[in-house]
mmCIF file of C-alpha atoms in Angstrom:
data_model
loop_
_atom_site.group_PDB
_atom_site.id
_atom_site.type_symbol
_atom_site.label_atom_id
_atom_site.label_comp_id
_atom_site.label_asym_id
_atom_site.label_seq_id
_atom_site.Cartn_x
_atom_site.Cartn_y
_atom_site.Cartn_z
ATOM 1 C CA UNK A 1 -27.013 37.898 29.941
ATOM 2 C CA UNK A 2 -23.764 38.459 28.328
ATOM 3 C CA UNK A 3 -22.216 39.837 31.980
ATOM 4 C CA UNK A 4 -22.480 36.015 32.584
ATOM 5 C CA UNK A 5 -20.208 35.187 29.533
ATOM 6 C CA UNK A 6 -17.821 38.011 30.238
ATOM 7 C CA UNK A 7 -17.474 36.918 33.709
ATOM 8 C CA UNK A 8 -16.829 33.314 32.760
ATOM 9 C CA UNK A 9 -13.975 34.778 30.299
ATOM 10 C CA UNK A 10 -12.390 36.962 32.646
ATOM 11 C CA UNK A 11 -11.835 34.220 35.311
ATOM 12 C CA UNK A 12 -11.205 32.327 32.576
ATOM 13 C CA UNK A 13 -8.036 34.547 32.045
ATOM 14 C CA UNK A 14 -7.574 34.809 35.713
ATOM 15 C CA UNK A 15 -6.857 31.290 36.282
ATOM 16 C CA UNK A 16 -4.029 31.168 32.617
ATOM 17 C CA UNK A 17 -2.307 33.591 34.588
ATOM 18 C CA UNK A 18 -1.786 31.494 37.955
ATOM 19 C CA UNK A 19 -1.100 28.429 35.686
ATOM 20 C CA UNK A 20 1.710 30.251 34.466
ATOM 21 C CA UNK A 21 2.932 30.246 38.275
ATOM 22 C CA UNK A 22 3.564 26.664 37.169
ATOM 23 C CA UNK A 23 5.107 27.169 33.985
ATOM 24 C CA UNK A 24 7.615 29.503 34.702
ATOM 25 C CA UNK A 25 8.310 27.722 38.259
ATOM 26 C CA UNK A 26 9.058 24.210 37.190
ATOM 27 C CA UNK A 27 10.430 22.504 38.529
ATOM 28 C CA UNK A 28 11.278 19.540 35.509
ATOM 29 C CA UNK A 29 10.231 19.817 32.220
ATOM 30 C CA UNK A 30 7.643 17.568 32.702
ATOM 31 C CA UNK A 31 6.017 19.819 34.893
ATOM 32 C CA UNK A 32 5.805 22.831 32.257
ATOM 33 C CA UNK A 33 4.293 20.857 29.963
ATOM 34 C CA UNK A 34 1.381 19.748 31.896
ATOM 35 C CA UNK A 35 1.147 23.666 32.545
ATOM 36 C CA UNK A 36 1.151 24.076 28.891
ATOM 37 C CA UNK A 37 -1.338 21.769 28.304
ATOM 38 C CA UNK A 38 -3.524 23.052 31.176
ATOM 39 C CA UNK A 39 -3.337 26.557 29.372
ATOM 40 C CA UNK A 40 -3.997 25.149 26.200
ATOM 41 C CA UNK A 41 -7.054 23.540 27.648
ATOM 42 C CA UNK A 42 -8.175 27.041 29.171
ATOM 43 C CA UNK A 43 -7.528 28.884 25.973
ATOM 44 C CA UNK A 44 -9.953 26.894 23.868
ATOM 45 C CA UNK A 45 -12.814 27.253 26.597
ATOM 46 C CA UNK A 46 -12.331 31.200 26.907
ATOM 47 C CA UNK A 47 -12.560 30.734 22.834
ATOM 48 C CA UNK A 48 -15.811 29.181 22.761
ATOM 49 C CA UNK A 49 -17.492 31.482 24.994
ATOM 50 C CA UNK A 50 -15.695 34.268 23.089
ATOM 51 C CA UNK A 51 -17.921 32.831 20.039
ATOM 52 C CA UNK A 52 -21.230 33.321 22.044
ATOM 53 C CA UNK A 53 -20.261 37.441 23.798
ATOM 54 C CA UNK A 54 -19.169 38.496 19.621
ATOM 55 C CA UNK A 55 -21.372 36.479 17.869
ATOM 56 C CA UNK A 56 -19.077 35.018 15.720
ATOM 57 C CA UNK A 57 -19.039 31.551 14.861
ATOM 58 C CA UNK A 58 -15.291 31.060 13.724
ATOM 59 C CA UNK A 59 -14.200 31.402 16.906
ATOM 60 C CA UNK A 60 -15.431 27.892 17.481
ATOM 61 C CA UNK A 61 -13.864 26.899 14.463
ATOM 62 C CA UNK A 62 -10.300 28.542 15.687
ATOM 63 C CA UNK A 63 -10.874 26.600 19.133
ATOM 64 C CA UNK A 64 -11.287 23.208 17.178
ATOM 65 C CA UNK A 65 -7.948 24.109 15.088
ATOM 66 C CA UNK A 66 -6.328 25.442 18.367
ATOM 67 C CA UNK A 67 -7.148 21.822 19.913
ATOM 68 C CA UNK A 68 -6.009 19.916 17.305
ATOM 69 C CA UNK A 69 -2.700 21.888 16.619
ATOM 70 C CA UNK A 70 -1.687 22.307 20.815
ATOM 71 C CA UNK A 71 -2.154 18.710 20.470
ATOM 72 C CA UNK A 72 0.440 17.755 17.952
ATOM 73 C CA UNK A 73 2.452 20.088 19.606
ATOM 74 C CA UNK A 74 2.306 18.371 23.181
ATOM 75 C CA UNK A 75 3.117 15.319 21.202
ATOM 76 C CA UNK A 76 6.357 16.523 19.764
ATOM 77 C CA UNK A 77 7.682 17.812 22.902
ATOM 78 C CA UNK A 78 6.806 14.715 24.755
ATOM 79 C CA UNK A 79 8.655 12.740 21.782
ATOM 80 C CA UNK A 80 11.645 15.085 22.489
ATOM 81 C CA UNK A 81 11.548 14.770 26.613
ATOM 82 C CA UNK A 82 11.225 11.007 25.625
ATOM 83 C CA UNK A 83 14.129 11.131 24.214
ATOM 84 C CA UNK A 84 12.498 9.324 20.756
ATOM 85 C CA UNK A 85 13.568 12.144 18.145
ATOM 86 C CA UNK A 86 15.989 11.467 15.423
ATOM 87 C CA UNK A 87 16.312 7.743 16.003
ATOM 88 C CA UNK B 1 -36.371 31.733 32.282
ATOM 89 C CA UNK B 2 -35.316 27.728 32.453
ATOM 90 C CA UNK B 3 -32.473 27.832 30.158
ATOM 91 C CA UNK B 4 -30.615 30.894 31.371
ATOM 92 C CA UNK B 5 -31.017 28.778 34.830
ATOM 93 C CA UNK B 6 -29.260 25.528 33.256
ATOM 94 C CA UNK B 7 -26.297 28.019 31.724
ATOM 95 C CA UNK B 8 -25.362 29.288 34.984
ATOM 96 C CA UNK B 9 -25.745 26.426 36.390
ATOM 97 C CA UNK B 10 -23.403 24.761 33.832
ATOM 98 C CA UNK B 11 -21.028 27.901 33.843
ATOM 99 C CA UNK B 12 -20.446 27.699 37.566
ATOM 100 C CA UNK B 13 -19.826 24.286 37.281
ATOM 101 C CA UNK B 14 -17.275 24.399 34.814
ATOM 102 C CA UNK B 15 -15.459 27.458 36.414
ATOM 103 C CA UNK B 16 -15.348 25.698 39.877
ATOM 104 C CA UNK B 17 -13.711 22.319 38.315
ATOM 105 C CA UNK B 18 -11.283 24.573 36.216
ATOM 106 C CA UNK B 19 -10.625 26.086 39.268
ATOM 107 C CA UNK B 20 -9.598 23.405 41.397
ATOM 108 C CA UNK B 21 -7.532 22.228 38.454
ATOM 109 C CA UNK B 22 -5.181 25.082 38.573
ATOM 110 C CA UNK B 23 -5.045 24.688 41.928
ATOM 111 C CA UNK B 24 -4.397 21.037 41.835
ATOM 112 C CA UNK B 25 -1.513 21.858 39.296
ATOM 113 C CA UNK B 26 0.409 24.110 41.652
ATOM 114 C CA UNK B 27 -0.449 21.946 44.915
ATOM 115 C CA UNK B 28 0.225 18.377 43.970
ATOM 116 C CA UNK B 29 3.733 17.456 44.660
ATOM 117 C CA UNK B 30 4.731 15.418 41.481
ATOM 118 C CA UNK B 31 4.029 15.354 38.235
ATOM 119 C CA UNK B 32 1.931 12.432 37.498
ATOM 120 C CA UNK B 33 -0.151 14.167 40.001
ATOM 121 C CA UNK B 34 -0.368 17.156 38.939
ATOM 122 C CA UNK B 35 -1.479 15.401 35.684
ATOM 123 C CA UNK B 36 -3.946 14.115 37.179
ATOM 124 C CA UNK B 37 -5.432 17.086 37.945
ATOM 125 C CA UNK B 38 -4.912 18.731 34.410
ATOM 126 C CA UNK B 39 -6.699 16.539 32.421
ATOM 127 C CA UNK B 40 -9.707 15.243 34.382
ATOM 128 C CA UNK B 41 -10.482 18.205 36.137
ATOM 129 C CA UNK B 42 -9.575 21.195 33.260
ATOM 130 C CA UNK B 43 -11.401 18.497 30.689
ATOM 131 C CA UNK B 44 -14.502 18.240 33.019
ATOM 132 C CA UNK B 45 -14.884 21.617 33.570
ATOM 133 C CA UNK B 46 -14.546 22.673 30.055
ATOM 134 C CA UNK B 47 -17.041 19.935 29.006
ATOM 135 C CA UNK B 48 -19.791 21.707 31.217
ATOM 136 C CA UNK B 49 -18.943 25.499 29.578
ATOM 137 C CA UNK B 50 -19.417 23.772 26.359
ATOM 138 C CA UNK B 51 -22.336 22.457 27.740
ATOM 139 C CA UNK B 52 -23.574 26.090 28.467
ATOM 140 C CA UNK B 53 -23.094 27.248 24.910
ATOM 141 C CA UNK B 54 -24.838 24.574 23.515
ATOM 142 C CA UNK B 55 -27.789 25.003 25.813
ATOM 143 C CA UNK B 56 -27.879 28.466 25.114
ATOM 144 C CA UNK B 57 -27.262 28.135 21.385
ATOM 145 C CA UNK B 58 -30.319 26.019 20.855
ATOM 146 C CA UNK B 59 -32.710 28.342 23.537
ATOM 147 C CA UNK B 60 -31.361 31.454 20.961
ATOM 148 C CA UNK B 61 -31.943 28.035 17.812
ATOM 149 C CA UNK B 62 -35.858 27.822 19.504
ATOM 150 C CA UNK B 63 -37.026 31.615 20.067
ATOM 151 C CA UNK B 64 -35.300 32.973 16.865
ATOM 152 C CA UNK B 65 -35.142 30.120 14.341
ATOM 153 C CA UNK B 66 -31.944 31.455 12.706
ATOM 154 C CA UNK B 67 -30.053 28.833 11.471
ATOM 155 C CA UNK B 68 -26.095 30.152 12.180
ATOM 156 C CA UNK B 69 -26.807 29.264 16.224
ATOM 157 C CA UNK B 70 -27.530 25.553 14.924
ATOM 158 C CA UNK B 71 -24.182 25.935 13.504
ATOM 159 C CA UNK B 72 -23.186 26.703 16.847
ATOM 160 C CA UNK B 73 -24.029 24.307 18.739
ATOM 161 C CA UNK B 74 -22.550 21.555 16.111
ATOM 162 C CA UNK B 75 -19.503 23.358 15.726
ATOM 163 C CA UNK B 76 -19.212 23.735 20.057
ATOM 164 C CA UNK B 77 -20.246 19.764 20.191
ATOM 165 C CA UNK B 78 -16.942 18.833 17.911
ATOM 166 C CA UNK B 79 -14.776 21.109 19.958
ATOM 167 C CA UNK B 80 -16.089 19.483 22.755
ATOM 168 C CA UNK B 81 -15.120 16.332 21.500
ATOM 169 C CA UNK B 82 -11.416 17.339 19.756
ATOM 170 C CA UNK B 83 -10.526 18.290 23.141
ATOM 171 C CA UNK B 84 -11.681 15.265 25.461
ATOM 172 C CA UNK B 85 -9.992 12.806 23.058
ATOM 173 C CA UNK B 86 -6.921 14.632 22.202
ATOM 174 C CA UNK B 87 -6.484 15.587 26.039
ATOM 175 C CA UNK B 88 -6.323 12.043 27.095
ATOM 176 C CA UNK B 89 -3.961 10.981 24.317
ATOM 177 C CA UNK B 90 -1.813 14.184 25.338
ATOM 178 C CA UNK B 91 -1.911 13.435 28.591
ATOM 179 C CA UNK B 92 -0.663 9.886 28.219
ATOM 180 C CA UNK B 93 2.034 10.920 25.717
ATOM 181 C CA UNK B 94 3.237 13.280 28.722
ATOM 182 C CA UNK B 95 3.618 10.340 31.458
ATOM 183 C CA UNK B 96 5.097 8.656 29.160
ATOM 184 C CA UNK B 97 7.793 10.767 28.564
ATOM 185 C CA UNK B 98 8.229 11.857 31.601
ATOM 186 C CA UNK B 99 8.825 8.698 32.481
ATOM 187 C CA UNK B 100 11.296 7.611 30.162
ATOM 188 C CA UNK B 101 13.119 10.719 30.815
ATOM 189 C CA UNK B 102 14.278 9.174 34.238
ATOM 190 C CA UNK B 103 11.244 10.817 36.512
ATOM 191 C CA UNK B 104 10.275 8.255 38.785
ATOM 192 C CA UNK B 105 6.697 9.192 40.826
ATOM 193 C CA UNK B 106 7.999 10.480 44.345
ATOM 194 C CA UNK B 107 5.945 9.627 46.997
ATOM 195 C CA UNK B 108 4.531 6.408 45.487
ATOM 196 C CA UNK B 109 3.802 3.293 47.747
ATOM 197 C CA UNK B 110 4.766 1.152 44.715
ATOM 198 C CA UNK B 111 5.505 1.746 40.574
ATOM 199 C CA UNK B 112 5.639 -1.820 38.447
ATOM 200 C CA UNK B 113 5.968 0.179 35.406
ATOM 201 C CA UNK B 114 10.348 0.514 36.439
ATOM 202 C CA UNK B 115 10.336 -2.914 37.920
ATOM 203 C CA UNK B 116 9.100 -4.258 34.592
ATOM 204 C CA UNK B 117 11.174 -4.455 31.219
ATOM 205 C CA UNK B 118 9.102 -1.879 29.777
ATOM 206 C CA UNK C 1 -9.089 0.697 -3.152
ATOM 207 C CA UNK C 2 -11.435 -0.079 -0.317
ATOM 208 C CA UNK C 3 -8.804 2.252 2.374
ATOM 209 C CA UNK C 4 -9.329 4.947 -0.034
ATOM 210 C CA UNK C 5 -13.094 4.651 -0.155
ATOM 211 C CA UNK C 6 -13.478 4.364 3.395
ATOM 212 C CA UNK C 7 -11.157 7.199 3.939
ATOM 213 C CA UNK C 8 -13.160 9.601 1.306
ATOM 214 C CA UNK C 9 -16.724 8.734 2.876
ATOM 215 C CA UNK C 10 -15.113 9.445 6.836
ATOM 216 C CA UNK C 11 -13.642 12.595 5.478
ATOM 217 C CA UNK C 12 -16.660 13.727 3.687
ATOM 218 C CA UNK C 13 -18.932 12.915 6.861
ATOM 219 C CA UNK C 14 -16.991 15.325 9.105
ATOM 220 C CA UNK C 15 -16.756 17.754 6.333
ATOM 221 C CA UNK C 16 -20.295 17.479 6.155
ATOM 222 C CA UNK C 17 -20.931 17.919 9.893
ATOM 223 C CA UNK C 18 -18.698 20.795 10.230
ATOM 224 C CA UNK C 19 -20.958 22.542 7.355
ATOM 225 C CA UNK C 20 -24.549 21.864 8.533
ATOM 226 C CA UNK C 21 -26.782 24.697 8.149
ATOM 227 C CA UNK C 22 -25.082 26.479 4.886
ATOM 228 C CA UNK C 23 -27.584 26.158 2.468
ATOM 229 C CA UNK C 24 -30.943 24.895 0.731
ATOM 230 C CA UNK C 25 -30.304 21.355 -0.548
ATOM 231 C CA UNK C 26 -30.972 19.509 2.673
ATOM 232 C CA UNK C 27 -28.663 21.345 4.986
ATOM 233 C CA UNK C 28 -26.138 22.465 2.818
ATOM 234 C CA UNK C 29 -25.543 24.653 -0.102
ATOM 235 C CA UNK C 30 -24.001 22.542 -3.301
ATOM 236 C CA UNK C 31 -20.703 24.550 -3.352
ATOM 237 C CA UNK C 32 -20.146 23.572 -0.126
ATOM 238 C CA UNK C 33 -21.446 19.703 -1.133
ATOM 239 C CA UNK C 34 -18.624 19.777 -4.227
ATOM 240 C CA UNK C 35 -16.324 21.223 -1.855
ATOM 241 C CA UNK C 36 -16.040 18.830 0.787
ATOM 242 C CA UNK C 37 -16.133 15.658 -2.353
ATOM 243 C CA UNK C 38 -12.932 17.529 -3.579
ATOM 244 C CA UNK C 39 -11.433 18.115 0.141
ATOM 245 C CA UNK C 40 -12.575 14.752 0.633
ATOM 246 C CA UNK C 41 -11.232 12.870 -1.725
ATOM 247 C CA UNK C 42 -7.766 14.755 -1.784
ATOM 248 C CA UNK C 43 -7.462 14.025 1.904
ATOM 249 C CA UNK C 44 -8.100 10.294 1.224
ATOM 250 C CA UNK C 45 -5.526 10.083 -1.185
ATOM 251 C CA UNK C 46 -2.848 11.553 1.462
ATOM 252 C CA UNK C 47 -3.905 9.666 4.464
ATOM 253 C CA UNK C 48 -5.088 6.334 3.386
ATOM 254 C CA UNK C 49 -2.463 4.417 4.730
ATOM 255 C CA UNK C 50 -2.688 5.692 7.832
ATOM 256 C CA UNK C 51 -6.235 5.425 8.552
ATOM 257 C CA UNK C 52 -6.869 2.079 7.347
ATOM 258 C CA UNK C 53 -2.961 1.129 8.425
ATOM 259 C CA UNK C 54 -4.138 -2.433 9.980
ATOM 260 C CA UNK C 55 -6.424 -3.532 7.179
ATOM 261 C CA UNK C 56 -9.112 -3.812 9.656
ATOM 262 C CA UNK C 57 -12.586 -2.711 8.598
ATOM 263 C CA UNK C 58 -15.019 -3.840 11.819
ATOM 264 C CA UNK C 59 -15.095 -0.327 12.989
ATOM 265 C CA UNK C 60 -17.117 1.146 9.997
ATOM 266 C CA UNK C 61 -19.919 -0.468 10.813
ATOM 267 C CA UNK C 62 -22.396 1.990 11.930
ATOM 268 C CA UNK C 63 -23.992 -0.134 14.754
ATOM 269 C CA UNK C 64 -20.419 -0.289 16.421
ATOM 270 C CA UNK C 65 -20.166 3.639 16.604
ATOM 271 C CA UNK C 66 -24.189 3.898 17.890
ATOM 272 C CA UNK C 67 -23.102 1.800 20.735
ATOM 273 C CA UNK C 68 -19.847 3.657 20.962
ATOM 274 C CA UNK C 69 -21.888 6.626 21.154
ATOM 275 C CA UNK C 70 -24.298 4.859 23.983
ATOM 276 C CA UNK C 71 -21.072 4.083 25.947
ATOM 277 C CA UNK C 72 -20.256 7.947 26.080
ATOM 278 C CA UNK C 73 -22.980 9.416 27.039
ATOM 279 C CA UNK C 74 -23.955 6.630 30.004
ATOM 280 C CA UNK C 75 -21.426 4.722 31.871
ATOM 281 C CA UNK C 76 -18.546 6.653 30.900
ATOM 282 C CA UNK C 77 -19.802 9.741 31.634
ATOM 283 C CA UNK C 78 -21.015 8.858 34.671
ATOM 284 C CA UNK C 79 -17.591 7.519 36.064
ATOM 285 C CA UNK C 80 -16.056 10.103 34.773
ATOM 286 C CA UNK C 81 -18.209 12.498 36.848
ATOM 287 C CA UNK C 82 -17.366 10.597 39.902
ATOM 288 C CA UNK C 83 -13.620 10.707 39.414
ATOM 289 C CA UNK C 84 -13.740 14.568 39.036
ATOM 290 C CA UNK C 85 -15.274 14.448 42.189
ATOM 291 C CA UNK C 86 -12.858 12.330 44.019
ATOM 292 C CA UNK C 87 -9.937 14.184 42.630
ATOM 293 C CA UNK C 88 -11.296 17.210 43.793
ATOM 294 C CA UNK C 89 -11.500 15.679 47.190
ATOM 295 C CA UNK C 90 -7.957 15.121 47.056
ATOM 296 C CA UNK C 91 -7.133 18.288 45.647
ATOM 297 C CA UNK C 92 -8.892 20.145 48.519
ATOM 298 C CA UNK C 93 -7.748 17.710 51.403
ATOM 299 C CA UNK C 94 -4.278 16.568 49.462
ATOM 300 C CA UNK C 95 -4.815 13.155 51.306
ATOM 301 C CA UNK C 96 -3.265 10.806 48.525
ATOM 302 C CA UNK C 97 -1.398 7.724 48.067
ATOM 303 C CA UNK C 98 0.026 7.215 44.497
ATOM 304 C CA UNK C 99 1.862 4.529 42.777
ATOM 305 C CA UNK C 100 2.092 2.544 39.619
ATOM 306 C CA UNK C 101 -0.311 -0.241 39.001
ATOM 307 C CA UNK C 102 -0.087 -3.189 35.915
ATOM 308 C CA UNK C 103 -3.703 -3.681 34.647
ATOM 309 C CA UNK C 104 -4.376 -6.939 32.487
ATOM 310 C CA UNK C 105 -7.715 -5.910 30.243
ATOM 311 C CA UNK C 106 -7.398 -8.638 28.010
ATOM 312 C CA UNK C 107 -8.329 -6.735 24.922
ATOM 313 C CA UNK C 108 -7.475 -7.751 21.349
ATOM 314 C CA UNK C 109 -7.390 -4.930 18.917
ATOM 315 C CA UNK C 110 -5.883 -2.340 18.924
ATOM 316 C CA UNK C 111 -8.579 0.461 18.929
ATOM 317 C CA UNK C 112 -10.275 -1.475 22.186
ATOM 318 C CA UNK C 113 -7.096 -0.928 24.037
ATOM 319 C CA UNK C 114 -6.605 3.029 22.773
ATOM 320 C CA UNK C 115 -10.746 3.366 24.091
ATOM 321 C CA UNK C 116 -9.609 1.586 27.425
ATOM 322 C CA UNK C 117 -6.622 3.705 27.956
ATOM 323 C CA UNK C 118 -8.096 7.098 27.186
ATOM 324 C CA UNK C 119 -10.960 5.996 29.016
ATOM 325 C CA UNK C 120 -8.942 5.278 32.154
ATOM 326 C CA UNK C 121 -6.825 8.311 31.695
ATOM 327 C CA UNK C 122 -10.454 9.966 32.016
ATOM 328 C CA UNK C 123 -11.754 8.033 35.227
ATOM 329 C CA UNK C 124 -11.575 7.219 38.843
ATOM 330 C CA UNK C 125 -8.033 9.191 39.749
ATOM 331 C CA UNK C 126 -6.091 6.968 37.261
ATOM 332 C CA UNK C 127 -3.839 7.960 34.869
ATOM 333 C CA UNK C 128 -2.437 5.458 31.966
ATOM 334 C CA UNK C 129 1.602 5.834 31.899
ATOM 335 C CA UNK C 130 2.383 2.829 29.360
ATOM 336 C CA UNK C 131 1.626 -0.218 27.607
ATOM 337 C CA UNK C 132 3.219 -3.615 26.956
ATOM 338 C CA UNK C 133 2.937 -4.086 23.815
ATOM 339 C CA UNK C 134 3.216 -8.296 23.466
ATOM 340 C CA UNK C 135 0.318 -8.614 26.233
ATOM 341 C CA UNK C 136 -1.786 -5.293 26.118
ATOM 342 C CA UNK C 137 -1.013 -4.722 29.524
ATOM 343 C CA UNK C 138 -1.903 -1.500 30.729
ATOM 344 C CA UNK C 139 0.839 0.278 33.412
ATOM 345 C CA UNK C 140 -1.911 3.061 35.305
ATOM 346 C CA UNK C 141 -0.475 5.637 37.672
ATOM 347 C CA UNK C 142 -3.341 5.968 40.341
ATOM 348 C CA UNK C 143 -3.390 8.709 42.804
ATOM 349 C CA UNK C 144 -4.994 6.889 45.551
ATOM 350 C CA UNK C 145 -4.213 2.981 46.234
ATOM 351 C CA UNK C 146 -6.396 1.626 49.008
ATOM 352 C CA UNK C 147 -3.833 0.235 51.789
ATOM 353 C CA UNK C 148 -2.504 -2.908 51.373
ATOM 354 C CA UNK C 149 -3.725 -3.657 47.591
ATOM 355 C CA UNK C 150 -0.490 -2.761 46.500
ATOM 356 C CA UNK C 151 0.637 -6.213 47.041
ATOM 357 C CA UNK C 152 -1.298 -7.402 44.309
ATOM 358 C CA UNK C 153 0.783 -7.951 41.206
ATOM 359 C CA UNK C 154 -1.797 -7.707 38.583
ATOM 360 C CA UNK C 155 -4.520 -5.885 38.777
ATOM 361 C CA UNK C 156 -8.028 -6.718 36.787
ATOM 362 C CA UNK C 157 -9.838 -3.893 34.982
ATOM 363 C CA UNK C 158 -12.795 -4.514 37.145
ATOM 364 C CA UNK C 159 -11.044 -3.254 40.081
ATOM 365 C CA UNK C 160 -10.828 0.347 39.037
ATOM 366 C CA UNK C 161 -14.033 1.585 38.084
ATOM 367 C CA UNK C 162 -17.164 1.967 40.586
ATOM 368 C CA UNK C 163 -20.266 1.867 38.789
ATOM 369 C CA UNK C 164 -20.028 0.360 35.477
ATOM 370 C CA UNK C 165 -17.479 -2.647 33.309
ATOM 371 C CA UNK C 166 -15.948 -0.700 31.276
ATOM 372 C CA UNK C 167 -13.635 -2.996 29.968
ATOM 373 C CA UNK C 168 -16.781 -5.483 28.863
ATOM 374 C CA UNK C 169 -18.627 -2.240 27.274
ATOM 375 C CA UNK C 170 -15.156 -1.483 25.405
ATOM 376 C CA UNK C 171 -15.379 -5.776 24.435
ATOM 377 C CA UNK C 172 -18.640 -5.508 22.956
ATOM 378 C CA UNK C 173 -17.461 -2.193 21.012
ATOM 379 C CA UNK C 174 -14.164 -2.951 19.431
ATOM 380 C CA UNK C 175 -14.196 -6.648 19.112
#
């Protein structure tokens, strides 16, 4: 049973990596971001199943903070493309 | 067993829809597009992994009674919602900018949001 | 006074969730019950501004959030599986036809027009890109306009789901 979870994890991994195609090839800004916050997105769902293959439950709670904190983070750089810091 | 059916089930589902995210995000040829592929598909398909823990955290909450895998499953069902909600916010904060920063969408048959004040 | 109670009690609930399954005294242990009253109660005198910021207290009652809850699980859900669906069509077959829609909802507060606008961003391929702020208008980017329905200059919220009103489910919710 826990083949299944690795599995999931290591495509998991498999598809960060080709998002980063995205993120390092642009072309705008824009476009990195939504790469970020595709890899962001990936990151906490290889954490959660990370908390099922180890047993260990504050993995979950690391994905929650993860969430929360890539969040704030996507808003401050959209602020910033936006042109709406320091005004 | 029925569970472990449901988890795969739910696993390949969520793989397949994170899949065709990633590749919407390096096919689509702008990037409103591309967002559009980002959050509904990567949010969808991360919804139904979560759904697989959850499933299999209670089946484990059932047969062995211990009480950290109810812990789990609560724990997996806020995630679950932390990321839905603050993907769509995200996500709108990023078209915004994007297009205040002087993107307009490039093939578009028609975009009120420049004709507009706004 | 009452932003700071009603921030304390939210506070304490999630704190409360997050801990289920600690201890003896119902589901929790009591350090983790005195705890989340201190955590609680600190955190409610940070953030009470900003939680209560528009003085408007219709959202605390529990009924709201049980139909909230309802709206989740059914329609929503349910359109939202069908947009993955149709976006996935168009990411296999890349047949699309984007533009920028205006969207008049016709909602009155402000958290109805946040749950319409994340709920859109979440639905049938459409993405919300702003919002005019005197008339709650909603600008949506949508990846496939059917032909000709461009011409229309403002769109009602009917015309982008499928299945369910959204918009009236959000009404009955928020306002």
């Amino acid at each position: 049973m826990t083949d299944i979870w690795v599995a999931a994890v290591v495509v998991l991994v498999a598809l960060i990596v080709l998002t980063m195609v995205r993120l390092i090839a642009g072309p705008t800004v824009p476009d990195r971001v939504v790469a970020l916050d595709a890899i962001n997105t990936l990151t906490v769902a290889a954490m959660i199943l990370l908390a099922v293959i180890y047993e260990q439950i504050i993995f979950v709670d690391v994905a929650i903070v993860y969430a929360l904190l890539s969040f704030v983070g996507t808003l401050f750089i959209a602020k910033y493309i936006g042109g709406e810091l320091g005004q | 067993m029925i569970a472990d059916t449901i988890i795969l089930v739910c696993i390949a589902i969520g793989l397949v829809f994170n899949t065709l995210g990633v590749i919407g995000i390096l096919r689509f040829p702008d990037v409103y597009t591309r967002l559009h592929a980002e959050t509904k598909t990567t949010t969808f398909g991360t919804i139904f992994l979560s759904l697989a823990v959850i499933v299999y955290a209670i089946s484990r909450l059932l047969s062995d009674g211990d009480a950290q895998f109810l812990t789990l499953s609560v724990h997996t069902f806020v995630a679950l919602i932390a990321l839905a909600f603050t993907n769509a916010t995200g996500a709108h904060a990023i078209a915004r900018a994007a297009h205040r920063s002087g993107q307009v969408p490039s093939p578009a048959v028609i975009d009120r949001y420049s004709e507009g004040d706004a | 006074m009452i932003p700071f109670i009603v921030t304390a009690l939210a506070a304490f609930a999630i704190y409360l969730i997050l801990t289920a399954g600690s201890g003896t005294v119902g589901l929790w242990s009591p350090f983790e019950l005195g705890a989340g009253a201190v955590v609680s109660l600190l955190t409610a005198a940070i953030s009470r501004n900003y939680f209560c910021g528009s003085r408007d207290y219709r959202m605390a009652n529990p009924l709201r959030w049980l139909y909230c809850a309802v709206y989740i699980f059914v329609p929503f859900f349910l359109e939202m599986a069908r947009a993955n669906l149709d976006v996935a069509y168009r990411v296999i077959t890349g047949r699309i036809r984007p533009g920028i829609v205006r969207v008049s909802p016709d909602l009155a507060t402000d958290f109805g027009v946040l749950l319409l606008a994340n709920s859109i961003t979440l639905t049938p391929g459409t993405l919300t890109v702003g919002i005019d702020e005197a008339t709650n208008d909603l600008y949506v980017h949508m990846i496939h306009i059917g032909l000709g329905k461009e011409k229309k200059e403002i769109f009602e919220s009917g015309d982008l789901f499928t299945f369910f009103p959204l918009a009236d489910w959000i009404r009955r919710i928020a306002e």
